[in-house]
PDB file of C-alpha atoms and ligand atoms in Angstrom:
ATOM      1  CA  MET A  11     -15.036   1.310  44.956  1.00 58.00           C
ATOM      2  CA  PRO A  12     -11.808  -0.566  45.787  1.00 64.00           C
ATOM      3  CA  ILE A  13      -8.775   1.651  46.397  1.00 66.00           C
ATOM      4  CA  PRO A  14      -6.088   0.850  43.823  1.00 70.00           C
ATOM      5  CA  ASP A  15      -2.629  -0.043  45.088  1.00 78.00           C
ATOM      6  CA  LEU A  16      -0.611   3.095  45.552  1.00 80.00           C
ATOM      7  CA  ARG A  17       2.847   3.170  44.013  1.00 86.00           C
ATOM      8  CA  TRP A  18       5.657   5.469  45.101  1.00 88.00           C
ATOM      9  CA  GLN A  19       5.183   7.353  41.821  1.00 88.00           C
ATOM     10  CA  ASP A  20       1.643   8.263  42.942  1.00 90.00           C
ATOM     11  CA  PHE A  21       2.976   9.883  46.087  1.00 90.00           C
ATOM     12  CA  LEU A  22       5.528  11.798  44.010  1.00 92.00           C
ATOM     13  CA  ASP A  23       2.729  12.812  41.619  1.00 93.00           C
ATOM     14  CA  ILE A  24       0.542  14.115  44.462  1.00 92.00           C
ATOM     15  CA  PHE A  25       3.460  15.940  46.037  1.00 93.00           C
ATOM     16  CA  ILE A  26       4.394  17.687  42.772  1.00 92.00           C
ATOM     17  CA  ILE A  27       0.791  18.740  42.070  1.00 92.00           C
ATOM     18  CA  ALA A  28       0.374  20.049  45.630  1.00 92.00           C
ATOM     19  CA  PHE A  29       3.631  21.982  45.329  1.00 87.00           C
ATOM     20  CA  ILE A  30       2.622  23.537  41.993  1.00 83.00           C
ATOM     21  CA  VAL A  31      -0.814  24.529  43.315  1.00 84.00           C
ATOM     22  CA  TYR A  32       0.820  26.028  46.400  1.00 83.00           C
ATOM     23  CA  ARG A  33       3.308  28.038  44.321  1.00 75.00           C
ATOM     24  CA  LEU A  34       0.580  29.215  41.958  1.00 75.00           C
ATOM     25  CA  LEU A  35      -1.485  30.342  44.923  1.00 77.00           C
ATOM     26  CA  LEU A  36       1.514  32.300  46.216  1.00 73.00           C
ATOM     27  CA  LEU A  37       1.693  34.066  42.864  1.00 68.00           C
ATOM     28  CA  VAL A  38      -1.943  35.157  42.931  1.00 69.00           C
ATOM     29  CA  VAL A  39      -2.121  36.168  46.587  1.00 66.00           C
ATOM     30  CA  ASP A  40      -2.961  39.873  46.910  1.00 58.00           C
ATOM     31  CA  THR A  41      -3.924  40.169  43.247  1.00 64.00           C
ATOM     32  CA  ARG A  42      -7.391  40.577  41.750  1.00 65.00           C
ATOM     33  CA  ALA A  43      -7.228  36.923  40.786  1.00 71.00           C
ATOM     34  CA  MET A  44      -7.265  35.970  44.480  1.00 73.00           C
ATOM     35  CA  GLN A  45     -10.627  37.687  44.960  1.00 74.00           C
ATOM     36  CA  LEU A  46     -11.959  35.773  41.995  1.00 76.00           C
ATOM     37  CA  LEU A  47     -10.671  32.482  43.357  1.00 78.00           C
ATOM     38  CA  LYS A  48     -12.403  33.183  46.663  1.00 82.00           C
ATOM     39  CA  GLY A  49     -15.626  33.989  44.800  1.00 83.00           C
ATOM     40  CA  LEU A  50     -15.377  30.758  42.799  1.00 83.00           C
ATOM     41  CA  PHE A  51     -14.739  28.803  45.962  1.00 86.00           C
ATOM     42  CA  VAL A  52     -17.895  30.214  47.588  1.00 90.00           C
ATOM     43  CA  LEU A  53     -19.962  29.450  44.473  1.00 88.00           C
ATOM     44  CA  ALA A  54     -18.574  25.899  44.340  1.00 88.00           C
ATOM     45  CA  ALA A  55     -19.340  25.388  48.037  1.00 91.00           C
ATOM     46  CA  VAL A  56     -22.936  26.586  47.530  1.00 92.00           C
ATOM     47  CA  ALA A  57     -23.259  24.300  44.483  1.00 90.00           C
ATOM     48  CA  VAL A  58     -22.104  21.263  46.508  1.00 91.00           C
ATOM     49  CA  VAL A  59     -24.555  22.041  49.309  1.00 93.00           C
ATOM     50  CA  ALA A  60     -27.360  22.559  46.768  1.00 92.00           C
ATOM     51  CA  TYR A  61     -26.492  19.214  45.164  1.00 92.00           C
ATOM     52  CA  PHE A  62     -26.657  17.320  48.448  1.00 92.00           C
ATOM     53  CA  LEU A  63     -29.922  19.021  49.411  1.00 92.00           C
ATOM     54  CA  GLU A  64     -31.222  18.069  45.969  1.00 91.00           C
ATOM     55  CA  LEU A  65     -32.135  21.643  45.081  1.00 92.00           C
ATOM     56  CA  LYS A  66     -32.280  20.875  41.392  1.00 91.00           C
ATOM     57  CA  ALA A  67     -32.896  24.325  39.953  1.00 92.00           C
ATOM     58  CA  LEU A  68     -30.124  25.950  42.033  1.00 91.00           C
ATOM     59  CA  THR A  69     -27.695  23.115  41.225  1.00 90.00           C
ATOM     60  CA  TRP A  70     -28.442  23.498  37.523  1.00 91.00           C
ATOM     61  CA  LEU A  71     -28.014  27.274  37.644  1.00 92.00           C
ATOM     62  CA  LEU A  72     -24.741  27.169  39.600  1.00 90.00           C
ATOM     63  CA  SER A  73     -23.210  24.424  37.475  1.00 88.00           C
ATOM     64  CA  ARG A  74     -23.954  26.425  34.313  1.00 89.00           C
ATOM     65  CA  LEU A  75     -22.632  29.608  35.939  1.00 88.00           C
ATOM     66  CA  LEU A  76     -19.401  27.937  37.071  1.00 85.00           C
ATOM     67  CA  GLY A  77     -18.913  26.416  33.621  1.00 85.00           C
ATOM     68  CA  ALA A  78     -19.334  29.823  31.988  1.00 86.00           C
ATOM     69  CA  LEU A  79     -16.973  31.436  34.499  1.00 82.00           C
ATOM     70  CA  PHE A  80     -14.216  28.953  33.750  1.00 77.00           C
ATOM     71  CA  ILE A  81     -14.395  29.996  30.114  1.00 83.00           C
ATOM     72  CA  ALA A  82     -14.508  33.697  31.029  1.00 82.00           C
ATOM     73  CA  ILE A  83     -11.530  33.571  33.412  1.00 78.00           C
ATOM     74  CA  PRO A  84      -8.742  33.517  30.809  1.00 79.00           C
ATOM     75  CA  ILE A  85     -10.339  36.519  29.090  1.00 82.00           C
ATOM     76  CA  LEU A  86     -10.967  38.529  32.251  1.00 75.00           C
ATOM     77  CA  PHE A  87      -7.606  37.784  33.805  1.00 74.00           C
ATOM     78  CA  GLN A  88      -5.390  37.830  30.791  1.00 78.00           C
ATOM     79  CA  PRO A  89      -2.856  40.270  32.391  1.00 74.00           C
ATOM     80  CA  GLU A  90      -2.553  38.168  35.571  1.00 70.00           C
ATOM     81  CA  LEU A  91      -2.206  34.911  33.647  1.00 74.00           C
ATOM     82  CA  ARG A  92       0.462  36.502  31.517  1.00 78.00           C
ATOM     83  CA  ARG A  93       2.358  37.594  34.601  1.00 71.00           C
ATOM     84  CA  VAL A  94       2.150  34.092  36.078  1.00 70.00           C
ATOM     85  CA  LEU A  95       3.475  32.554  32.856  1.00 76.00           C
ATOM     86  CA  GLU A  96       6.259  35.136  32.639  1.00 75.00           C
ATOM     87  CA  GLU A  97       7.289  34.483  36.227  1.00 69.00           C
ATOM     88  CA  LEU A  98       7.211  30.764  35.497  1.00 70.00           C
ATOM     89  CA  GLY A  99       9.504  31.408  32.551  1.00 72.00           C
ATOM     90  CA  ARG A 100      11.919  33.385  34.714  1.00 67.00           C
ATOM     91  CA  GLY A 101      11.955  30.532  37.203  1.00 64.00           C
ATOM     92  CA  HIS A 102      10.268  32.588  39.917  1.00 59.00           C
ATOM     93  CA  LEU A 103       8.146  29.626  40.820  1.00 56.00           C
ATOM     94  CA  TRP A 104      11.150  28.341  42.686  1.00 60.00           C
ATOM     95  CA  ARG A 105      11.965  31.586  44.332  1.00 62.00           C
ATOM     96  CA  VAL A 106      13.701  30.742  47.566  1.00 62.00           C
ATOM     97  CA  ARG A 107      16.432  33.221  46.793  1.00 67.00           C
ATOM     98  CA  GLU A 108      13.897  35.915  45.958  1.00 72.00           C
ATOM     99  CA  ILE A 109      12.137  35.382  49.292  1.00 76.00           C
ATOM    100  CA  GLN A 110      15.469  35.624  51.090  1.00 78.00           C
ATOM    101  CA  GLU A 111      16.366  38.868  49.315  1.00 82.00           C
ATOM    102  CA  ARG A 112      12.941  40.321  49.997  1.00 86.00           C
ATOM    103  CA  ALA A 113      13.254  39.444  53.691  1.00 88.00           C
ATOM    104  CA  GLU A 114      16.667  41.093  53.836  1.00 91.00           C
ATOM    105  CA  SER A 115      15.417  44.251  52.194  1.00 93.00           C
ATOM    106  CA  LEU A 116      12.351  44.506  54.485  1.00 95.00           C
ATOM    107  CA  ALA A 117      14.454  43.808  57.568  1.00 95.00           C
ATOM    108  CA  GLU A 118      16.867  46.541  56.501  1.00 95.00           C
ATOM    109  CA  GLU A 119      14.017  49.070  55.969  1.00 96.00           C
ATOM    110  CA  LEU A 120      12.633  48.451  59.434  1.00 97.00           C
ATOM    111  CA  LEU A 121      16.084  48.291  61.040  1.00 97.00           C
ATOM    112  CA  ARG A 122      17.102  51.635  59.493  1.00 97.00           C
ATOM    113  CA  ALA A 123      13.865  53.220  60.719  1.00 97.00           C
ATOM    114  CA  LEU A 124      14.372  51.906  64.260  1.00 97.00           C
ATOM    115  CA  LEU A 125      18.007  53.043  64.366  1.00 97.00           C
ATOM    116  CA  TYR A 126      17.057  56.470  63.051  1.00 97.00           C
ATOM    117  CA  LEU A 127      14.324  56.824  65.675  1.00 97.00           C
ATOM    118  CA  GLN A 128      16.714  55.576  68.345  1.00 96.00           C
ATOM    119  CA  GLY A 129      19.451  58.008  67.243  1.00 95.00           C
ATOM    120  CA  HIS A 130      17.025  60.931  67.371  1.00 95.00           C
ATOM    121  CA  ARG A 131      15.411  59.787  70.623  1.00 95.00           C
ATOM    122  CA  ILE A 132      11.968  59.516  69.052  1.00 96.00           C
ATOM    123  CA  GLY A 133       9.744  57.077  70.940  1.00 96.00           C
ATOM    124  CA  ALA A 134       8.175  54.307  68.859  1.00 97.00           C
ATOM    125  CA  LEU A 135       6.239  51.089  69.262  1.00 97.00           C
ATOM    126  CA  VAL A 136       6.075  48.641  66.349  1.00 97.00           C
ATOM    127  CA  VAL A 137       4.038  45.448  66.600  1.00 97.00           C
ATOM    128  CA  LEU A 138       4.963  42.589  64.266  1.00 96.00           C
ATOM    129  CA  GLN A 139       1.828  40.543  63.796  1.00 93.00           C
ATOM    130  CA  LYS A 140       2.280  36.790  63.290  1.00 89.00           C
ATOM    131  CA  ASN A 141      -0.458  34.160  63.408  1.00 84.00           C
ATOM    132  CA  THR A 142      -2.858  35.804  65.848  1.00 85.00           C
ATOM    133  CA  GLY A 143      -4.912  38.437  64.021  1.00 87.00           C
ATOM    134  CA  LEU A 144      -4.923  41.761  65.844  1.00 88.00           C
ATOM    135  CA  LYS A 145      -8.021  43.239  64.242  1.00 86.00           C
ATOM    136  CA  GLU A 146      -9.595  43.836  67.632  1.00 86.00           C
ATOM    137  CA  VAL A 147      -6.660  46.110  68.412  1.00 88.00           C
ATOM    138  CA  TRP A 148      -6.464  48.097  65.177  1.00 87.00           C
ATOM    139  CA  ARG A 149     -10.167  48.211  64.331  1.00 85.00           C
ATOM    140  CA  SER A 150     -10.594  51.590  66.008  1.00 85.00           C
ATOM    141  CA  ALA A 151      -7.166  52.919  64.922  1.00 92.00           C
ATOM    142  CA  VAL A 152      -6.129  54.497  61.633  1.00 94.00           C
ATOM    143  CA  SER A 153      -6.042  51.877  58.910  1.00 93.00           C
ATOM    144  CA  LEU A 154      -3.164  52.290  56.421  1.00 93.00           C
ATOM    145  CA  ARG A 155      -2.459  49.094  54.475  1.00 92.00           C
ATOM    146  CA  ALA A 156       0.710  50.630  53.095  1.00 94.00           C
ATOM    147  CA  ALA A 157       3.975  49.085  51.942  1.00 94.00           C
ATOM    148  CA  LEU A 158       6.646  49.069  54.624  1.00 95.00           C
ATOM    149  CA  SER A 159       9.412  51.611  54.180  1.00 96.00           C
ATOM    150  CA  GLN A 160      11.899  53.358  56.406  1.00 95.00           C
ATOM    151  CA  GLU A 161      10.543  56.777  55.481  1.00 96.00           C
ATOM    152  CA  LEU A 162       6.938  55.823  56.230  1.00 96.00           C
ATOM    153  CA  LEU A 163       7.809  54.466  59.668  1.00 96.00           C
ATOM    154  CA  VAL A 164       9.934  57.449  60.626  1.00 97.00           C
ATOM    155  CA  SER A 165       7.184  59.817  59.472  1.00 97.00           C
ATOM    156  CA  LEU A 166       4.559  57.931  61.440  1.00 96.00           C
ATOM    157  CA  PHE A 167       6.432  58.399  64.711  1.00 96.00           C
ATOM    158  CA  TRP A 168       7.629  61.904  63.938  1.00 96.00           C
ATOM    159  CA  PRO A 169       6.669  64.172  66.862  1.00 94.00           C
ATOM    160  CA  GLY A 170       3.732  66.325  65.951  1.00 91.00           C
ATOM    161  CA  ASN A 171       2.416  63.901  63.351  1.00 92.00           C
ATOM    162  CA  PRO A 172      -1.252  63.290  64.238  1.00 93.00           C
ATOM    163  CA  LEU A 173      -0.560  59.533  64.141  1.00 92.00           C
ATOM    164  CA  HIS A 174       2.606  59.489  66.240  1.00 92.00           C
ATOM    165  CA  ASP A 175       0.866  58.463  69.468  1.00 93.00           C
ATOM    166  CA  GLY A 176       0.295  54.751  69.954  1.00 94.00           C
ATOM    167  CA  ALA A 177       1.567  51.711  68.099  1.00 96.00           C
ATOM    168  CA  VAL A 178       2.095  50.825  64.457  1.00 97.00           C
ATOM    169  CA  ILE A 179       1.070  47.292  63.494  1.00 96.00           C
ATOM    170  CA  LEU A 180       2.862  45.420  60.708  1.00 95.00           C
ATOM    171  CA  ASP A 181       1.732  42.271  58.972  1.00 91.00           C
ATOM    172  CA  ARG A 182       5.005  41.199  57.356  1.00 88.00           C
ATOM    173  CA  GLU A 183       5.558  43.746  54.579  1.00 89.00           C
ATOM    174  CA  MET A 184       2.378  45.722  55.106  1.00 92.00           C
ATOM    175  CA  VAL A 185       1.850  48.519  57.592  1.00 95.00           C
ATOM    176  CA  ILE A 186      -1.715  47.727  58.609  1.00 94.00           C
ATOM    177  CA  ALA A 187      -2.500  50.550  60.985  1.00 95.00           C
ATOM    178  CA  ALA A 188      -1.057  53.374  63.049  1.00 96.00           C
ATOM    179  CA  SER A 189      -2.002  55.116  66.264  1.00 95.00           C
ATOM    180  CA  CYS A 190      -3.197  51.844  67.770  1.00 95.00           C
ATOM    181  CA  TYR A 191      -4.054  51.643  71.426  1.00 95.00           C
ATOM    182  CA  LEU A 192      -2.732  48.363  72.843  1.00 95.00           C
ATOM    183  CA  PRO A 193      -3.846  46.637  76.011  1.00 93.00           C
ATOM    184  CA  LEU A 194      -1.445  47.360  78.868  1.00 94.00           C
ATOM    185  CA  THR A 195       0.142  44.469  80.734  1.00 91.00           C
ATOM    186  CA  GLU A 196      -1.472  43.591  84.024  1.00 83.00           C
ATOM    187  CA  LYS A 197       1.878  42.684  85.574  1.00 82.00           C
ATOM    188  CA  SER A 198       2.079  44.344  88.946  1.00 77.00           C
ATOM    189  CA  ASP A 199       5.703  43.403  89.615  1.00 75.00           C
ATOM    190  CA  LEU A 200       7.180  45.611  86.909  1.00 76.00           C
ATOM    191  CA  SER A 201       9.826  48.160  87.679  1.00 78.00           C
ATOM    192  CA  ARG A 202       8.973  51.835  87.642  1.00 77.00           C
ATOM    193  CA  TRP A 203      11.424  51.974  84.733  1.00 75.00           C
ATOM    194  CA  TYR A 204       8.660  50.789  82.429  1.00 82.00           C
ATOM    195  CA  GLY A 205       6.275  53.470  81.271  1.00 90.00           C
ATOM    196  CA  THR A 206       3.084  52.903  79.327  1.00 94.00           C
ATOM    197  CA  ARG A 207       4.867  52.367  75.982  1.00 95.00           C
ATOM    198  CA  HIS A 208       6.718  49.344  77.355  1.00 94.00           C
ATOM    199  CA  ARG A 209       3.635  48.154  79.241  1.00 94.00           C
ATOM    200  CA  ALA A 210       1.633  48.301  76.024  1.00 96.00           C
ATOM    201  CA  ALA A 211       4.366  46.306  74.195  1.00 96.00           C
ATOM    202  CA  LEU A 212       4.218  43.624  76.879  1.00 94.00           C
ATOM    203  CA  GLY A 213       0.417  43.705  76.898  1.00 94.00           C
ATOM    204  CA  VAL A 214       0.003  42.935  73.192  1.00 95.00           C
ATOM    205  CA  THR A 215       2.449  40.019  73.407  1.00 94.00           C
ATOM    206  CA  GLU A 216       0.455  38.552  76.285  1.00 93.00           C
ATOM    207  CA  ILE A 217      -2.732  38.352  74.244  1.00 91.00           C
ATOM    208  CA  SER A 218      -1.093  37.210  70.969  1.00 90.00           C
ATOM    209  CA  ASP A 219       1.989  35.648  69.397  1.00 90.00           C
ATOM    210  CA  ALA A 220       3.043  39.051  68.036  1.00 93.00           C
ATOM    211  CA  LEU A 221       6.449  40.600  68.673  1.00 95.00           C
ATOM    212  CA  ALA A 222       6.695  44.199  69.804  1.00 97.00           C
ATOM    213  CA  LEU A 223       9.690  46.481  69.319  1.00 97.00           C
ATOM    214  CA  VAL A 224       9.966  49.574  71.455  1.00 97.00           C
ATOM    215  CA  VAL A 225      12.244  52.544  70.919  1.00 96.00           C
ATOM    216  CA  SER A 226      12.535  54.340  74.197  1.00 95.00           C
ATOM    217  CA  GLU A 227      12.319  58.083  73.886  1.00 93.00           C
ATOM    218  CA  GLU A 228      13.801  58.533  77.339  1.00 90.00           C
ATOM    219  CA  ARG A 229      16.768  56.159  77.049  1.00 89.00           C
ATOM    220  CA  GLY A 230      17.252  55.829  73.352  1.00 90.00           C
ATOM    221  CA  GLU A 231      17.350  52.049  73.403  1.00 93.00           C
ATOM    222  CA  VAL A 232      15.463  49.370  71.526  1.00 95.00           C
ATOM    223  CA  SER A 233      13.655  46.580  73.374  1.00 94.00           C
ATOM    224  CA  LEU A 234      11.829  43.484  72.234  1.00 95.00           C
ATOM    225  CA  ALA A 235       8.697  42.072  73.863  1.00 94.00           C
ATOM    226  CA  VAL A 236       7.799  38.413  73.245  1.00 93.00           C
ATOM    227  CA  ASN A 237       5.258  36.323  75.145  1.00 91.00           C
ATOM    228  CA  GLY A 238       4.987  38.911  77.910  1.00 90.00           C
ATOM    229  CA  HIS A 239       8.772  39.187  78.433  1.00 90.00           C
ATOM    230  CA  LEU A 240      10.967  42.137  77.659  1.00 90.00           C
ATOM    231  CA  SER A 241      14.561  42.122  76.375  1.00 90.00           C
ATOM    232  CA  ARG A 242      16.198  45.525  76.655  1.00 90.00           C
ATOM    233  CA  GLY A 243      19.047  47.242  74.898  1.00 91.00           C
ATOM    234  CA  LEU A 244      19.175  45.256  71.652  1.00 93.00           C
ATOM    235  CA  ASN A 245      22.072  46.080  69.389  1.00 94.00           C
ATOM    236  CA  GLU A 246      21.931  46.501  65.625  1.00 94.00           C
ATOM    237  CA  ASP A 247      22.989  42.963  64.852  1.00 92.00           C
ATOM    238  CA  GLN A 248      20.430  41.435  67.213  1.00 93.00           C
ATOM    239  CA  ILE A 249      17.609  43.539  65.766  1.00 94.00           C
ATOM    240  CA  ARG A 250      18.659  42.605  62.219  1.00 93.00           C
ATOM    241  CA  ARG A 251      18.637  38.887  63.029  1.00 91.00           C
ATOM    242  CA  LEU A 252      15.252  38.925  64.681  1.00 92.00           C
ATOM    243  CA  LEU A 253      13.763  40.947  61.822  1.00 93.00           C
ATOM    244  CA  LEU A 254      15.197  38.500  59.298  1.00 90.00           C
ATOM    245  CA  HIS A 255      13.560  35.633  61.191  1.00 89.00           C
ATOM    246  CA  TYR A 256      10.274  37.511  61.113  1.00 91.00           C
ATOM    247  CA  PHE A 257      10.296  38.517  57.455  1.00 90.00           C
ATOM    248  CA  ARG A 258      11.470  35.128  56.235  1.00 83.00           C
ATOM    249  CA  GLY A 259       8.278  33.763  57.789  1.00 77.00           C
ATOM    250  CA  GLY A 260       7.821  30.076  58.328  1.00 53.00           C
ATOM    251  CA  GLU A 261       9.319  30.099  61.806  1.00 47.00           C
ATOM    252  CA  LYS A 262       5.940  30.072  63.399  1.00 46.00           C
ATOM    253  CA  GLU A 263       6.695  28.197  66.598  1.00 46.00           C
ATOM    254  CA  SER A 264       6.945  30.452  69.564  1.00 50.00           C
ATOM    255  CA  SER A 265       9.846  28.277  70.768  1.00 54.00           C
ATOM    256  CA  LEU A 266      12.021  29.928  68.135  1.00 56.00           C
ATOM    257  CA  TRP A 267      11.406  33.311  69.704  1.00 59.00           C
ATOM    258  CA  GLU A 268      11.967  31.837  73.121  1.00 61.00           C
ATOM    259  CA  ARG A 269      15.335  30.548  71.869  1.00 60.00           C
ATOM    260  CA  PHE A 270      16.102  33.978  70.505  1.00 62.00           C
ATOM    261  CA  ARG A 271      15.235  35.497  73.855  1.00 62.00           C
ATOM    262  CA  GLU A 272      17.425  32.975  75.619  1.00 62.00           C
ATOM    263  CA  GLU A 273      20.247  33.920  73.275  1.00 60.00           C
ATOM    264  CA  LEU A 274      19.779  37.578  74.075  1.00 62.00           C
ATOM    265  CA  LYS A 275      19.958  36.884  77.769  1.00 54.00           C
ATOM    266  CA  GLY A 276      23.717  36.564  77.527  1.00 45.00           C
ATOM    267  CA  ASP A 277      24.448  40.081  76.410  1.00 43.00           C
ATOM    268  CA  VAL A 278      21.313  42.036  77.117  1.00 44.00           C
ATOM    269  CA  ASP A 279      20.050  43.219  80.416  1.00 42.00           C
ATOM    270  CA  LEU A 280      16.923  41.136  80.277  1.00 40.00           C
ATOM    271  CA  GLU A 281      13.755  41.607  82.206  1.00 44.00           C
ATOM    272  CA  ARG A 282      15.232  42.947  85.407  1.00 41.00           C
ATOM    273  CA  THR A 283      11.830  44.029  86.505  1.00 37.00           C
ATOM    274  CA  ASP A 284      12.497  44.277  90.187  1.00 36.00           C
ATOM    275  CA  SER A 285      14.525  47.096  91.616  1.00 35.00           C
ATOM    276  CA  ARG A 286      15.615  49.036  88.572  1.00 39.00           C
ATOM    277  CA  GLU A 287      15.713  52.747  89.347  1.00 35.00           C
TER     278      GLU A 287
HETATM  279  N1  LIG B 598      -1.844  51.572  75.435  1.00 70.55           N
HETATM  280  C1  LIG B 598      -0.973  52.087  74.569  1.00 70.55           C
HETATM  281  N2  LIG B 598      -0.890  51.603  73.327  1.00 70.55           N
HETATM  282  C2  LIG B 598       0.000  52.105  72.442  1.00 70.55           C
HETATM  283  N3  LIG B 598       0.847  53.098  72.737  1.00 70.55           N
HETATM  284  C3  LIG B 598       0.804  53.633  73.958  1.00 70.55           C
HETATM  285  C4  LIG B 598      -0.090  53.152  74.936  1.00 70.55           C
HETATM  286  N4  LIG B 598       0.104  53.863  76.068  1.00 70.55           N
HETATM  287  C5  LIG B 598       1.082  54.739  75.798  1.00 70.55           C
HETATM  288  N5  LIG B 598       1.517  54.599  74.536  1.00 70.55           N
HETATM  289  C6  LIG B 598       2.576  55.376  73.876  1.00 70.55           C
HETATM  290  O1  LIG B 598       3.593  55.603  74.808  1.00 70.55           O
HETATM  291  C7  LIG B 598       3.802  56.990  74.959  1.00 70.55           C
HETATM  292  C8  LIG B 598       4.097  57.292  76.391  1.00 70.55           C
HETATM  293  O2  LIG B 598       5.232  56.638  76.734  1.00 70.55           O
HETATM  294  P1  LIG B 598       5.797  56.629  78.228  1.00 70.55           P
HETATM  295  O3  LIG B 598       6.832  57.670  78.355  1.00 70.55           O
HETATM  296  O4  LIG B 598       4.687  56.589  79.215  1.00 70.55           O
HETATM  297  O5  LIG B 598       6.383  55.169  78.186  1.00 70.55           O
HETATM  298  P2  LIG B 598       7.831  54.602  78.431  1.00 70.55           P
HETATM  299  O6  LIG B 598       7.651  53.130  78.478  1.00 70.55           O
HETATM  300  O7  LIG B 598       8.478  55.295  79.591  1.00 70.55           O
HETATM  301  O8  LIG B 598       8.577  54.944  77.078  1.00 70.55           O
HETATM  302  P3  LIG B 598       9.828  55.928  76.834  1.00 70.55           P
HETATM  303  O9  LIG B 598      11.016  55.189  77.346  1.00 70.55           O
HETATM  304  O10 LIG B 598       9.812  56.098  75.365  1.00 70.55           O
HETATM  305  O11 LIG B 598       9.545  57.201  77.583  1.00 70.55           O
HETATM  306  C9  LIG B 598       2.516  57.627  74.512  1.00 70.55           C
HETATM  307  O12 LIG B 598       2.776  58.915  73.994  1.00 70.55           O
HETATM  308  C10 LIG B 598       2.014  56.717  73.452  1.00 70.55           C
HETATM  309  O13 LIG B 598       2.578  57.046  72.197  1.00 70.55           O
END
C-alpha cells in the first residue's frame, strides 16, 4: 500500500492525539481503571498472537470478549470516567501548575521531616528512588505503600519505633517501605567519620540512580549521596531545591544531579573522605 504524502497538519494531528492519550493515561494511573487497561492490553496481545498463529477458535473467542468488554467499560467505570470528564472540564488536563504545586507541597513535607529529625538529632536515611527499581532492596523489608507526610516520616525514624532501624524508600510521593537494609559501599578509602548509615547511603547510590538523604544522629547534619558521592552539611535551601527537582520529576539525567553536586561543592564540605577526624 503506497504511503500517502504527509502534510504538516498530519504531524500536528498525531502530536495532539499522542498528547491527549498521554494526559488521559496520567489521569488513570494508580486508579482501578489502570488495572483494567493493563488487563485489556494483555488480552489484546494474546488475541494478536492467536491471530498470527491462526488459532481460529481462540481468536474468535478473544475478539468477542474484547468487543463485549468495550461495551461494559463505561458501565463498570462510570465513576472514573466521570472524574476524568470533570477534570477535563476544570482544565486539569493541562495541569503544569498543579504538578508544580504538588511538587512544592511534597518537597515541603519531606523537608520539614528532615529538619525536625535534624533538630532533634534523630538519625534517618531516606532513599529517593528514580528510574532504577529497588525491589531487590525492599523485598525483605516492611512494605508500606503509604502517602508521604512529615508526620509519617518522623514517626518511622522515631527512636523505639520497631521500624526506625534502616532506610525508608520513597518512590516520588509514596513511601514504599521502611526498615530497609541497604548494601554498604565497598569504598575502602572512606574516612572513619562515616558510619554504617552513611556507608549504606553511598552503597545504594552506587547500585542505582537513586538519591539518598542522611540525617546524622551524631552531628545533626543532613547529607546527600548521589552516584557514590557524598555532599555533607546541606542547608535548608539546598535541601528544598534538590527535593523540588526530585518531585517535579522529568529531570531524569544523572548529569542534573552531578550539576547539583558541583553547585554544592562551593559551600558544602564535600566528600573529604581522607583525613577527617
Ligand atoms: N545497611 C544498612 N542499611 C540501612 N540502614 C543502615 C544500614 N546499616 C546501618 N544502618 C542504620 O544506621 C544506624 C547506625 O548508624 P551509625 O552510627 O553506624 O552510622 P553513621 O554513619 O555514623 O550515622 P550517624 O552520624 O547518624 O551516627 C543503624 O541503627 C541503622 O539504622
